[in-house]
Amino acid sequence: MRLTPRQQQILEVLRHQAADGAPAPSLDGLCGLLDLRSRGSLHKQVQALVAAGLVEPLDRQHRGIHLVPQEPQADTLPFLGKIAAGRPIEALPQAETFQVPPRLRTARPCYVLQVTGDSMCEAGILDGDYVVIEHRQSARNGEIVVALIRGEETTLKRIVQEPGRVTLVPENGTLEPITLAPEDIEIQGVLVGQMRAYR
């Protein structure tokens, strides 16, 4: 909904009132706060805001008007395809985006991948899950990373870095770690969030 200047003004007044801890104003109170003489035009603007789900009237006894709490807007992140959690496969770029709640990402650039395979199941990362990856080229030991192997394939594993070698460790007791020379592995990001659909 595109707000009119008057509707925007009403919302601003209600926000200031709420921030100051003042009680929800009535229509008459809003008229006074907005320096208006007529309740008629104000009533129409308030009804439009009610229909849009931005404000709501309190019970008849108090006749106040207050803001409807709004959910934080999700961030849109690029969805770059599927990544194997069982064996390395290429994560192919897709022309899609994904809505991600702010708490599941960081302030740095992030992207989304969908997990295939079960090599990270003991870390609670299951086939079909969506993971939020912070774009980074370095990681601390023990972090779960997206690793590009020999410039060809990507995989999701826990990383252990030692002098002269890097080990990508699965979280599945039936699978073996992958150990490579440092020059054979490029870190492309670190896991910071995870999402799952139960349907």
mmCIF file with all atom_site columns, C-alpha atoms in Angstrom:
data_model
loop_
_atom_site.group_PDB
_atom_site.id
_atom_site.type_symbol
_atom_site.label_atom_id
_atom_site.label_alt_id
_atom_site.label_comp_id
_atom_site.label_asym_id
_atom_site.label_entity_id
_atom_site.label_seq_id
_atom_site.pdbx_PDB_ins_code
_atom_site.Cartn_x
_atom_site.Cartn_y
_atom_site.Cartn_z
_atom_site.occupancy
_atom_site.B_iso_or_equiv
_atom_site.pdbx_formal_charge
_atom_site.auth_seq_id
_atom_site.auth_comp_id
_atom_site.auth_asym_id
_atom_site.auth_atom_id
_atom_site.pdbx_PDB_model_num
ATOM 1   C CA . MET A 1 1   ? 0.000   0.000   0.000   1.00 0.00 ? 1   MET A CA 1
ATOM 2   C CA . ARG A 1 2   ? 1.304   3.460   -0.938  1.00 0.00 ? 2   ARG A CA 1
ATOM 3   C CA . LEU A 1 3   ? 0.646   5.819   1.971   1.00 0.00 ? 3   LEU A CA 1
ATOM 4   C CA . THR A 1 4   ? -0.675  9.324   1.481   1.00 0.00 ? 4   THR A CA 1
ATOM 5   C CA . PRO A 1 5   ? 1.251   12.149  3.199   1.00 0.00 ? 5   PRO A CA 1
ATOM 6   C CA . ARG A 1 6   ? -1.539  12.404  5.795   1.00 0.00 ? 6   ARG A CA 1
ATOM 7   C CA . GLN A 1 7   ? -1.451  8.648   6.507   1.00 0.00 ? 7   GLN A CA 1
ATOM 8   C CA . GLN A 1 8   ? 2.311   8.812   6.908   1.00 0.00 ? 8   GLN A CA 1
ATOM 9   C CA . GLN A 1 9   ? 1.875   11.728  9.294   1.00 0.00 ? 9   GLN A CA 1
ATOM 10  C CA . ILE A 1 10  ? -0.644  9.743   11.354  1.00 0.00 ? 10  ILE A CA 1
ATOM 11  C CA . LEU A 1 11  ? 1.777   6.815   11.635  1.00 0.00 ? 11  LEU A CA 1
ATOM 12  C CA . GLU A 1 12  ? 4.602   9.137   12.708  1.00 0.00 ? 12  GLU A CA 1
ATOM 13  C CA . VAL A 1 13  ? 2.428   10.679  15.427  1.00 0.00 ? 13  VAL A CA 1
ATOM 14  C CA . LEU A 1 14  ? 1.419   7.235   16.699  1.00 0.00 ? 14  LEU A CA 1
ATOM 15  C CA . ARG A 1 15  ? 5.072   6.120   16.716  1.00 0.00 ? 15  ARG A CA 1
ATOM 16  C CA . HIS A 1 16  ? 6.092   9.181   18.742  1.00 0.00 ? 16  HIS A CA 1
ATOM 17  C CA . GLN A 1 17  ? 3.237   8.609   21.172  1.00 0.00 ? 17  GLN A CA 1
ATOM 18  C CA . ALA A 1 18  ? 4.211   4.954   21.634  1.00 0.00 ? 18  ALA A CA 1
ATOM 19  C CA . ALA A 1 19  ? 7.895   5.834   22.062  1.00 0.00 ? 19  ALA A CA 1
ATOM 20  C CA . ASP A 1 20  ? 7.002   8.382   24.753  1.00 0.00 ? 20  ASP A CA 1
ATOM 21  C CA . GLY A 1 21  ? 4.849   5.826   26.590  1.00 0.00 ? 21  GLY A CA 1
ATOM 22  C CA . ALA A 1 22  ? 1.716   7.932   26.069  1.00 0.00 ? 22  ALA A CA 1
ATOM 23  C CA . PRO A 1 23  ? -1.684  6.229   25.902  1.00 0.00 ? 23  PRO A CA 1
ATOM 24  C CA . ALA A 1 24  ? -3.162  5.470   22.479  1.00 0.00 ? 24  ALA A CA 1
ATOM 25  C CA . PRO A 1 25  ? -4.938  8.633   21.277  1.00 0.00 ? 25  PRO A CA 1
ATOM 26  C CA . SER A 1 26  ? -8.589  8.769   20.296  1.00 0.00 ? 26  SER A CA 1
ATOM 27  C CA . LEU A 1 27  ? -9.734  10.321  17.018  1.00 0.00 ? 27  LEU A CA 1
ATOM 28  C CA . ASP A 1 28  ? -10.279 13.599  18.866  1.00 0.00 ? 28  ASP A CA 1
ATOM 29  C CA . GLY A 1 29  ? -6.829  13.281  20.362  1.00 0.00 ? 29  GLY A CA 1
ATOM 30  C CA . LEU A 1 30  ? -5.312  12.644  16.934  1.00 0.00 ? 30  LEU A CA 1
ATOM 31  C CA . CYS A 1 31  ? -7.097  15.698  15.562  1.00 0.00 ? 31  CYS A CA 1
ATOM 32  C CA . GLY A 1 32  ? -5.469  17.759  18.283  1.00 0.00 ? 32  GLY A CA 1
ATOM 33  C CA . LEU A 1 33  ? -2.021  16.257  17.705  1.00 0.00 ? 33  LEU A CA 1
ATOM 34  C CA . LEU A 1 34  ? -2.334  16.937  13.961  1.00 0.00 ? 34  LEU A CA 1
ATOM 35  C CA . ASP A 1 35  ? -3.896  20.395  14.380  1.00 0.00 ? 35  ASP A CA 1
ATOM 36  C CA . LEU A 1 36  ? -7.024  19.329  12.473  1.00 0.00 ? 36  LEU A CA 1
ATOM 37  C CA . ARG A 1 37  ? -10.523 20.686  13.007  1.00 0.00 ? 37  ARG A CA 1
ATOM 38  C CA . SER A 1 38  ? -12.537 17.979  11.218  1.00 0.00 ? 38  SER A CA 1
ATOM 39  C CA . ARG A 1 39  ? -12.762 14.363  12.337  1.00 0.00 ? 39  ARG A CA 1
ATOM 40  C CA . GLY A 1 40  ? -14.419 13.291  9.051   1.00 0.00 ? 40  GLY A CA 1
ATOM 41  C CA . SER A 1 41  ? -11.373 13.289  6.759   1.00 0.00 ? 41  SER A CA 1
ATOM 42  C CA . LEU A 1 42  ? -9.168  11.928  9.541   1.00 0.00 ? 42  LEU A CA 1
ATOM 43  C CA . HIS A 1 43  ? -11.579 9.032   10.102  1.00 0.00 ? 43  HIS A CA 1
ATOM 44  C CA . LYS A 1 44  ? -11.246 7.992   6.432   1.00 0.00 ? 44  LYS A CA 1
ATOM 45  C CA . GLN A 1 45  ? -7.436  8.036   6.648   1.00 0.00 ? 45  GLN A CA 1
ATOM 46  C CA . VAL A 1 46  ? -7.452  5.981   9.842   1.00 0.00 ? 46  VAL A CA 1
ATOM 47  C CA . GLN A 1 47  ? -9.865  3.450   8.319   1.00 0.00 ? 47  GLN A CA 1
ATOM 48  C CA . ALA A 1 48  ? -7.496  3.050   5.360   1.00 0.00 ? 48  ALA A CA 1
ATOM 49  C CA . LEU A 1 49  ? -4.620  2.370   7.773   1.00 0.00 ? 49  LEU A CA 1
ATOM 50  C CA . VAL A 1 50  ? -6.784  -0.141  9.664   1.00 0.00 ? 50  VAL A CA 1
ATOM 51  C CA . ALA A 1 51  ? -7.617  -1.912  6.380   1.00 0.00 ? 51  ALA A CA 1
ATOM 52  C CA . ALA A 1 52  ? -3.891  -2.041  5.571   1.00 0.00 ? 52  ALA A CA 1
ATOM 53  C CA . GLY A 1 53  ? -3.165  -3.708  8.916   1.00 0.00 ? 53  GLY A CA 1
ATOM 54  C CA . LEU A 1 54  ? -0.943  -0.844  10.140  1.00 0.00 ? 54  LEU A CA 1
ATOM 55  C CA . VAL A 1 55  ? -3.136  0.421   12.986  1.00 0.00 ? 55  VAL A CA 1
ATOM 56  C CA . GLU A 1 56  ? -6.054  -0.917  14.955  1.00 0.00 ? 56  GLU A CA 1
ATOM 57  C CA . PRO A 1 57  ? -8.662  0.601   17.246  1.00 0.00 ? 57  PRO A CA 1
ATOM 58  C CA . LEU A 1 58  ? -8.747  -0.419  20.875  1.00 0.00 ? 58  LEU A CA 1
ATOM 59  C CA . ASP A 1 59  ? -11.979 -1.493  22.547  1.00 0.00 ? 59  ASP A CA 1
ATOM 60  C CA . ARG A 1 60  ? -14.939 0.884   22.529  1.00 0.00 ? 60  ARG A CA 1
ATOM 61  C CA . GLN A 1 61  ? -14.401 1.977   26.106  1.00 0.00 ? 61  GLN A CA 1
ATOM 62  C CA . HIS A 1 62  ? -11.004 3.540   25.417  1.00 0.00 ? 62  HIS A CA 1
ATOM 63  C CA . ARG A 1 63  ? -11.559 4.388   21.727  1.00 0.00 ? 63  ARG A CA 1
ATOM 64  C CA . GLY A 1 64  ? -7.822  4.654   21.195  1.00 0.00 ? 64  GLY A CA 1
ATOM 65  C CA . ILE A 1 65  ? -5.893  3.980   18.016  1.00 0.00 ? 65  ILE A CA 1
ATOM 66  C CA . HIS A 1 66  ? -2.527  2.263   18.163  1.00 0.00 ? 66  HIS A CA 1
ATOM 67  C CA . LEU A 1 67  ? 0.056   0.759   15.843  1.00 0.00 ? 67  LEU A CA 1
ATOM 68  C CA . VAL A 1 68  ? -0.051  -2.917  14.920  1.00 0.00 ? 68  VAL A CA 1
ATOM 69  C CA . PRO A 1 69  ? 3.347   -4.482  15.737  1.00 0.00 ? 69  PRO A CA 1
ATOM 70  C CA . GLN A 1 70  ? 5.126   -5.246  12.484  1.00 0.00 ? 70  GLN A CA 1
ATOM 71  C CA . GLU A 1 71  ? 7.348   -8.275  11.897  1.00 0.00 ? 71  GLU A CA 1
ATOM 72  C CA . PRO A 1 72  ? 10.915  -7.363  10.928  1.00 0.00 ? 72  PRO A CA 1
ATOM 73  C CA . GLN A 1 73  ? 11.391  -7.535  7.189   1.00 0.00 ? 73  GLN A CA 1
ATOM 74  C CA . ALA A 1 74  ? 13.475  -10.436 5.938   1.00 0.00 ? 74  ALA A CA 1
ATOM 75  C CA . ASP A 1 75  ? 16.562  -9.741  3.886   1.00 0.00 ? 75  ASP A CA 1
ATOM 76  C CA . THR A 1 76  ? 16.702  -10.958 0.297   1.00 0.00 ? 76  THR A CA 1
ATOM 77  C CA . LEU A 1 77  ? 19.853  -12.983 -0.336  1.00 0.00 ? 77  LEU A CA 1
ATOM 78  C CA . PRO A 1 78  ? 21.050  -14.644 -3.545  1.00 0.00 ? 78  PRO A CA 1
ATOM 79  C CA . PHE A 1 79  ? 20.297  -18.364 -3.805  1.00 0.00 ? 79  PHE A CA 1
ATOM 80  C CA . LEU A 1 80  ? 23.270  -20.026 -5.490  1.00 0.00 ? 80  LEU A CA 1
ATOM 81  C CA . GLY A 1 81  ? 21.948  -23.560 -5.887  1.00 0.00 ? 81  GLY A CA 1
ATOM 82  C CA . LYS A 1 82  ? 22.722  -26.891 -4.229  1.00 0.00 ? 82  LYS A CA 1
ATOM 83  C CA . ILE A 1 83  ? 25.833  -28.004 -2.394  1.00 0.00 ? 83  ILE A CA 1
ATOM 84  C CA . ALA A 1 84  ? 26.748  -31.551 -1.432  1.00 0.00 ? 84  ALA A CA 1
ATOM 85  C CA . ALA A 1 85  ? 27.130  -32.536 2.174   1.00 0.00 ? 85  ALA A CA 1
ATOM 86  C CA . GLY A 1 86  ? 28.053  -36.074 1.131   1.00 0.00 ? 86  GLY A CA 1
ATOM 87  C CA . ARG A 1 87  ? 30.496  -35.709 -1.743  1.00 0.00 ? 87  ARG A CA 1
ATOM 88  C CA . PRO A 1 88  ? 31.757  -32.610 -3.543  1.00 0.00 ? 88  PRO A CA 1
ATOM 89  C CA . ILE A 1 89  ? 29.586  -31.264 -6.367  1.00 0.00 ? 89  ILE A CA 1
ATOM 90  C CA . GLU A 1 90  ? 29.503  -27.845 -7.977  1.00 0.00 ? 90  GLU A CA 1
ATOM 91  C CA . ALA A 1 91  ? 27.189  -25.200 -6.559  1.00 0.00 ? 91  ALA A CA 1
ATOM 92  C CA . LEU A 1 92  ? 25.686  -23.703 -9.698  1.00 0.00 ? 92  LEU A CA 1
ATOM 93  C CA . PRO A 1 93  ? 24.501  -20.077 -9.633  1.00 0.00 ? 93  PRO A CA 1
ATOM 94  C CA . GLN A 1 94  ? 20.740  -19.680 -10.012 1.00 0.00 ? 94  GLN A CA 1
ATOM 95  C CA . ALA A 1 95  ? 18.802  -16.541 -10.943 1.00 0.00 ? 95  ALA A CA 1
ATOM 96  C CA . GLU A 1 96  ? 16.856  -16.634 -7.670  1.00 0.00 ? 96  GLU A CA 1
ATOM 97  C CA . THR A 1 97  ? 16.737  -14.909 -4.316  1.00 0.00 ? 97  THR A CA 1
ATOM 98  C CA . PHE A 1 98  ? 15.749  -16.127 -0.856  1.00 0.00 ? 98  PHE A CA 1
ATOM 99  C CA . GLN A 1 99  ? 14.051  -14.335 2.038   1.00 0.00 ? 99  GLN A CA 1
ATOM 100 C CA . VAL A 1 100 ? 16.177  -14.720 5.184   1.00 0.00 ? 100 VAL A CA 1
ATOM 101 C CA . PRO A 1 101 ? 15.349  -13.329 8.658   1.00 0.00 ? 101 PRO A CA 1
ATOM 102 C CA . PRO A 1 102 ? 18.018  -10.853 9.823   1.00 0.00 ? 102 PRO A CA 1
ATOM 103 C CA . ARG A 1 103 ? 18.947  -13.004 12.834  1.00 0.00 ? 103 ARG A CA 1
ATOM 104 C CA . LEU A 1 104 ? 20.068  -15.837 10.525  1.00 0.00 ? 104 LEU A CA 1
ATOM 105 C CA . ARG A 1 105 ? 22.632  -13.755 8.669   1.00 0.00 ? 105 ARG A CA 1
ATOM 106 C CA . THR A 1 106 ? 25.432  -11.330 9.489   1.00 0.00 ? 106 THR A CA 1
ATOM 107 C CA . ALA A 1 107 ? 26.142  -7.754  8.436   1.00 0.00 ? 107 ALA A CA 1
ATOM 108 C CA . ARG A 1 108 ? 28.632  -9.044  5.856   1.00 0.00 ? 108 ARG A CA 1
ATOM 109 C CA . PRO A 1 109 ? 27.580  -10.226 2.381   1.00 0.00 ? 109 PRO A CA 1
ATOM 110 C CA . CYS A 1 110 ? 25.785  -13.597 2.601   1.00 0.00 ? 110 CYS A CA 1
ATOM 111 C CA . TYR A 1 111 ? 24.174  -16.093 0.230   1.00 0.00 ? 111 TYR A CA 1
ATOM 112 C CA . VAL A 1 112 ? 21.995  -19.209 0.464   1.00 0.00 ? 112 VAL A CA 1
ATOM 113 C CA . LEU A 1 113 ? 22.680  -22.808 -0.610  1.00 0.00 ? 113 LEU A CA 1
ATOM 114 C CA . GLN A 1 114 ? 20.522  -25.919 -0.397  1.00 0.00 ? 114 GLN A CA 1
ATOM 115 C CA . VAL A 1 115 ? 22.185  -28.972 1.135   1.00 0.00 ? 115 VAL A CA 1
ATOM 116 C CA . THR A 1 116 ? 22.113  -32.364 -0.560  1.00 0.00 ? 116 THR A CA 1
ATOM 117 C CA . GLY A 1 117 ? 23.418  -35.492 1.137   1.00 0.00 ? 117 GLY A CA 1
ATOM 118 C CA . ASP A 1 118 ? 23.847  -36.514 4.766   1.00 0.00 ? 118 ASP A CA 1
ATOM 119 C CA . SER A 1 119 ? 27.519  -36.088 5.592   1.00 0.00 ? 119 SER A CA 1
ATOM 120 C CA . MET A 1 120 ? 26.723  -33.238 8.015   1.00 0.00 ? 120 MET A CA 1
ATOM 121 C CA . CYS A 1 121 ? 23.732  -34.913 9.666   1.00 0.00 ? 121 CYS A CA 1
ATOM 122 C CA . GLU A 1 122 ? 25.406  -35.233 13.070  1.00 0.00 ? 122 GLU A CA 1
ATOM 123 C CA . ALA A 1 123 ? 25.780  -31.447 13.102  1.00 0.00 ? 123 ALA A CA 1
ATOM 124 C CA . GLY A 1 124 ? 22.021  -31.196 12.527  1.00 0.00 ? 124 GLY A CA 1
ATOM 125 C CA . ILE A 1 125 ? 22.393  -30.253 8.854   1.00 0.00 ? 125 ILE A CA 1
ATOM 126 C CA . LEU A 1 126 ? 20.078  -32.508 6.860   1.00 0.00 ? 126 LEU A CA 1
ATOM 127 C CA . ASP A 1 127 ? 19.411  -33.219 3.200   1.00 0.00 ? 127 ASP A CA 1
ATOM 128 C CA . GLY A 1 128 ? 17.163  -30.458 1.832   1.00 0.00 ? 128 GLY A CA 1
ATOM 129 C CA . ASP A 1 129 ? 18.080  -27.847 4.457   1.00 0.00 ? 129 ASP A CA 1
ATOM 130 C CA . TYR A 1 130 ? 18.931  -24.312 3.367   1.00 0.00 ? 130 TYR A CA 1
ATOM 131 C CA . VAL A 1 131 ? 22.110  -22.846 4.809   1.00 0.00 ? 131 VAL A CA 1
ATOM 132 C CA . VAL A 1 132 ? 23.102  -19.186 5.027   1.00 0.00 ? 132 VAL A CA 1
ATOM 133 C CA . ILE A 1 133 ? 26.749  -18.630 4.166   1.00 0.00 ? 133 ILE A CA 1
ATOM 134 C CA . GLU A 1 134 ? 28.748  -15.530 5.031   1.00 0.00 ? 134 GLU A CA 1
ATOM 135 C CA . HIS A 1 135 ? 31.067  -14.780 2.135   1.00 0.00 ? 135 HIS A CA 1
ATOM 136 C CA . ARG A 1 136 ? 34.598  -15.122 3.518   1.00 0.00 ? 136 ARG A CA 1
ATOM 137 C CA . GLN A 1 137 ? 37.942  -16.439 2.306   1.00 0.00 ? 137 GLN A CA 1
ATOM 138 C CA . SER A 1 138 ? 39.230  -17.456 5.729   1.00 0.00 ? 138 SER A CA 1
ATOM 139 C CA . ALA A 1 139 ? 37.840  -19.450 8.632   1.00 0.00 ? 139 ALA A CA 1
ATOM 140 C CA . ARG A 1 140 ? 38.717  -20.489 12.159  1.00 0.00 ? 140 ARG A CA 1
ATOM 141 C CA . ASN A 1 141 ? 39.408  -24.132 12.894  1.00 0.00 ? 141 ASN A CA 1
ATOM 142 C CA . GLY A 1 142 ? 36.183  -25.965 13.643  1.00 0.00 ? 142 GLY A CA 1
ATOM 143 C CA . GLU A 1 143 ? 33.919  -23.714 11.586  1.00 0.00 ? 143 GLU A CA 1
ATOM 144 C CA . ILE A 1 144 ? 31.690  -25.227 8.892   1.00 0.00 ? 144 ILE A CA 1
ATOM 145 C CA . VAL A 1 145 ? 32.749  -23.870 5.529   1.00 0.00 ? 145 VAL A CA 1
ATOM 146 C CA . VAL A 1 146 ? 31.959  -23.933 1.847   1.00 0.00 ? 146 VAL A CA 1
ATOM 147 C CA . ALA A 1 147 ? 35.232  -25.145 0.321   1.00 0.00 ? 147 ALA A CA 1
ATOM 148 C CA . LEU A 1 148 ? 36.149  -25.081 -3.350  1.00 0.00 ? 148 LEU A CA 1
ATOM 149 C CA . ILE A 1 149 ? 38.339  -28.108 -4.093  1.00 0.00 ? 149 ILE A CA 1
ATOM 150 C CA . ARG A 1 150 ? 40.987  -27.804 -6.805  1.00 0.00 ? 150 ARG A CA 1
ATOM 151 C CA . GLY A 1 151 ? 39.021  -24.990 -8.423  1.00 0.00 ? 151 GLY A CA 1
ATOM 152 C CA . GLU A 1 152 ? 36.294  -27.375 -9.602  1.00 0.00 ? 152 GLU A CA 1
ATOM 153 C CA . GLU A 1 153 ? 33.916  -28.630 -6.912  1.00 0.00 ? 153 GLU A CA 1
ATOM 154 C CA . THR A 1 154 ? 32.397  -27.261 -3.725  1.00 0.00 ? 154 THR A CA 1
ATOM 155 C CA . THR A 1 155 ? 31.488  -29.047 -0.530  1.00 0.00 ? 155 THR A CA 1
ATOM 156 C CA . LEU A 1 156 ? 30.153  -28.211 2.934   1.00 0.00 ? 156 LEU A CA 1
ATOM 157 C CA . LYS A 1 157 ? 32.392  -29.516 5.727   1.00 0.00 ? 157 LYS A CA 1
ATOM 158 C CA . ARG A 1 158 ? 33.960  -28.628 9.072   1.00 0.00 ? 158 ARG A CA 1
ATOM 159 C CA . ILE A 1 159 ? 37.490  -27.338 8.538   1.00 0.00 ? 159 ILE A CA 1
ATOM 160 C CA . VAL A 1 160 ? 40.717  -28.175 10.380  1.00 0.00 ? 160 VAL A CA 1
ATOM 161 C CA . GLN A 1 161 ? 43.800  -26.254 9.233   1.00 0.00 ? 161 GLN A CA 1
ATOM 162 C CA . GLU A 1 162 ? 47.300  -27.437 10.103  1.00 0.00 ? 162 GLU A CA 1
ATOM 163 C CA . PRO A 1 163 ? 50.760  -26.588 8.723   1.00 0.00 ? 163 PRO A CA 1
ATOM 164 C CA . GLY A 1 164 ? 50.977  -28.115 5.250   1.00 0.00 ? 164 GLY A CA 1
ATOM 165 C CA . ARG A 1 165 ? 47.463  -29.578 5.106   1.00 0.00 ? 165 ARG A CA 1
ATOM 166 C CA . VAL A 1 166 ? 43.769  -28.814 5.420   1.00 0.00 ? 166 VAL A CA 1
ATOM 167 C CA . THR A 1 167 ? 41.208  -31.417 6.458   1.00 0.00 ? 167 THR A CA 1
ATOM 168 C CA . LEU A 1 168 ? 37.531  -31.197 5.606   1.00 0.00 ? 168 LEU A CA 1
ATOM 169 C CA . VAL A 1 169 ? 35.707  -33.224 8.246   1.00 0.00 ? 169 VAL A CA 1
ATOM 170 C CA . PRO A 1 170 ? 32.207  -34.675 7.701   1.00 0.00 ? 170 PRO A CA 1
ATOM 171 C CA . GLU A 1 171 ? 29.755  -34.859 10.612  1.00 0.00 ? 171 GLU A CA 1
ATOM 172 C CA . ASN A 1 172 ? 28.784  -38.461 9.882   1.00 0.00 ? 172 ASN A CA 1
ATOM 173 C CA . GLY A 1 173 ? 30.614  -41.333 11.552  1.00 0.00 ? 173 GLY A CA 1
ATOM 174 C CA . THR A 1 174 ? 30.374  -43.523 8.456   1.00 0.00 ? 174 THR A CA 1
ATOM 175 C CA . LEU A 1 175 ? 32.372  -41.115 6.258   1.00 0.00 ? 175 LEU A CA 1
ATOM 176 C CA . GLU A 1 176 ? 36.081  -40.298 6.053   1.00 0.00 ? 176 GLU A CA 1
ATOM 177 C CA . PRO A 1 177 ? 37.608  -36.801 6.180   1.00 0.00 ? 177 PRO A CA 1
ATOM 178 C CA . ILE A 1 178 ? 39.086  -35.238 3.032   1.00 0.00 ? 178 ILE A CA 1
ATOM 179 C CA . THR A 1 179 ? 42.696  -34.089 3.508   1.00 0.00 ? 179 THR A CA 1
ATOM 180 C CA . LEU A 1 180 ? 44.338  -31.853 0.926   1.00 0.00 ? 180 LEU A CA 1
ATOM 181 C CA . ALA A 1 181 ? 47.219  -29.426 0.513   1.00 0.00 ? 181 ALA A CA 1
ATOM 182 C CA . PRO A 1 182 ? 46.289  -25.824 1.417   1.00 0.00 ? 182 PRO A CA 1
ATOM 183 C CA . GLU A 1 183 ? 46.708  -24.715 -2.196  1.00 0.00 ? 183 GLU A CA 1
ATOM 184 C CA . ASP A 1 184 ? 44.044  -27.231 -3.285  1.00 0.00 ? 184 ASP A CA 1
ATOM 185 C CA . ILE A 1 185 ? 41.308  -25.639 -1.134  1.00 0.00 ? 185 ILE A CA 1
ATOM 186 C CA . GLU A 1 186 ? 39.718  -22.201 -1.384  1.00 0.00 ? 186 GLU A CA 1
ATOM 187 C CA . ILE A 1 187 ? 37.318  -21.141 1.355   1.00 0.00 ? 187 ILE A CA 1
ATOM 188 C CA . GLN A 1 188 ? 34.255  -19.486 -0.169  1.00 0.00 ? 188 GLN A CA 1
ATOM 189 C CA . GLY A 1 189 ? 32.227  -18.850 2.962   1.00 0.00 ? 189 GLY A CA 1
ATOM 190 C CA . VAL A 1 190 ? 31.333  -19.846 6.509   1.00 0.00 ? 190 VAL A CA 1
ATOM 191 C CA . LEU A 1 191 ? 28.008  -21.221 7.762   1.00 0.00 ? 191 LEU A CA 1
ATOM 192 C CA . VAL A 1 192 ? 26.105  -18.652 9.853   1.00 0.00 ? 192 VAL A CA 1
ATOM 193 C CA . GLY A 1 193 ? 22.465  -19.763 9.601   1.00 0.00 ? 193 GLY A CA 1
ATOM 194 C CA . GLN A 1 194 ? 20.180  -22.634 8.683   1.00 0.00 ? 194 GLN A CA 1
ATOM 195 C CA . MET A 1 195 ? 16.543  -23.041 7.605   1.00 0.00 ? 195 MET A CA 1
ATOM 196 C CA . ARG A 1 196 ? 14.332  -26.111 7.199   1.00 0.00 ? 196 ARG A CA 1
ATOM 197 C CA . ALA A 1 197 ? 10.840  -26.651 5.803   1.00 0.00 ? 197 ALA A CA 1
ATOM 198 C CA . TYR A 1 198 ? 8.679   -29.364 7.438   1.00 0.00 ? 198 TYR A CA 1
ATOM 199 C CA . ARG A 1 199 ? 6.419   -30.221 4.513   1.00 0.00 ? 199 ARG A CA 1
#
